[in-house]
Amino acid sequence: MQRGKKYVEAAKLVDSKKVYTALEGLDLACKTSTAKFDASVDVAFRLNIDPRKAEQNIRGAIVLPNGTGKTRKVLVICRGAKQQEATEAGADFVGEAEIINKIQQGWFEFDVIVATPDMMGQLGKLGRVLGPKGLMPNPKTGTVTMDVAKAVKEIKAGKVEYRPDKVGNIQMPIGKVSFGAEKLKENLKTVYDAIIKARPSTVKGTYIKNVSVASTMGPGVKIDSDSIAK
């Protein structure tokens, strides 16, 4: 893959053979950002898990202490008084059957769906559409709930979901370059603690194989997982 001139120059600042401390790595990820905008910073965990095994397909959601730096549009699918609760909590879109029909027709102007349990029967019909996009609400991530107000507020405050890909990697945003290394590390530690807590009992030996961070369009920086918790 051919890289741009800015990327090549930024990559020279990173020692590919070195494993940096969390603060060093995050500072480097910020310094090597080549984007003209306030780029996102992502973390990637390579885990010793087999997502094909149900007990090792870990999944959850956490609220980052410093947020993600991105405002997410929240759609709440519910009935009755819950619609007022969702609206007052800051939901961008609220509805029931009419919203579901709108999605069926190709409307996707939202980032997250929160639904009450009683609406999941109707919403389940859109599994083939929402599933591949990662938009189907799930109790494990707190997006299927009767407490729609709490769900909306947490998402707006910087709640992010984590789940492994087919080979056991978890990648997720932990903030923006403008946050700086200290705030990014606080967010990273929150993610790290959640992943450690979710360790399946059937995993033997090393759980976290390696961790790397990178800004949007920037080079990856390997970091020492033990330094994240310090």
Coordinates of C-alpha atoms in Angstrom, one line a residue, residues 75-79 83 93-110 113-130 135-137:
L75 CA -32.5 7.4 17.9
V76 CA -34.9 6.1 20.6
I77 CA -37.6 3.6 19.6
C78 CA -40.3 3.5 22.3
R79 CA -44.0 4.1 23.1
Q83 CA -41.0 9.1 24.2
F93 CA -35.0 11.2 17.1
V94 CA -37.9 9.5 18.9
G95 CA -40.6 7.3 17.5
E96 CA -42.0 3.8 17.1
A97 CA -43.6 2.0 14.1
E98 CA -43.2 5.1 11.8
I99 CA -39.5 5.3 12.5
I100 CA -39.0 1.6 11.9
N101 CA -40.8 2.0 8.5
K102 CA -38.5 4.9 7.7
I103 CA -35.4 2.8 8.4
Q104 CA -36.8 0.1 6.1
Q105 CA -36.9 2.7 3.4
G106 CA -33.2 3.5 3.8
W107 CA -33.1 6.3 6.4
F108 CA -29.9 6.1 8.6
E109 CA -29.3 9.7 9.9
F110 CA -28.4 8.4 13.4
I113 CA -30.4 3.1 18.4
V114 CA -31.9 2.8 21.9
A115 CA -35.0 0.7 22.2
T116 CA -37.4 -0.4 25.0
P117 CA -37.8 -4.3 25.3
D118 CA -41.4 -4.1 24.0
M119 CA -40.2 -2.7 20.7
M120 CA -37.6 -5.3 19.9
G121 CA -40.1 -7.6 18.3
Q122 CA -40.8 -5.1 15.6
L123 CA -37.2 -3.9 15.4
G124 CA -36.0 -7.5 15.1
K125 CA -37.4 -7.5 11.5
L126 CA -34.6 -5.1 10.6
G127 CA -31.8 -7.5 11.8
R128 CA -30.4 -8.0 8.3
V129 CA -30.2 -4.3 7.8
L130 CA -29.1 -3.1 11.3
L135 CA -26.8 -0.7 14.9
M136 CA -29.0 -3.4 16.4
P137 CA -29.7 -2.5 20.1

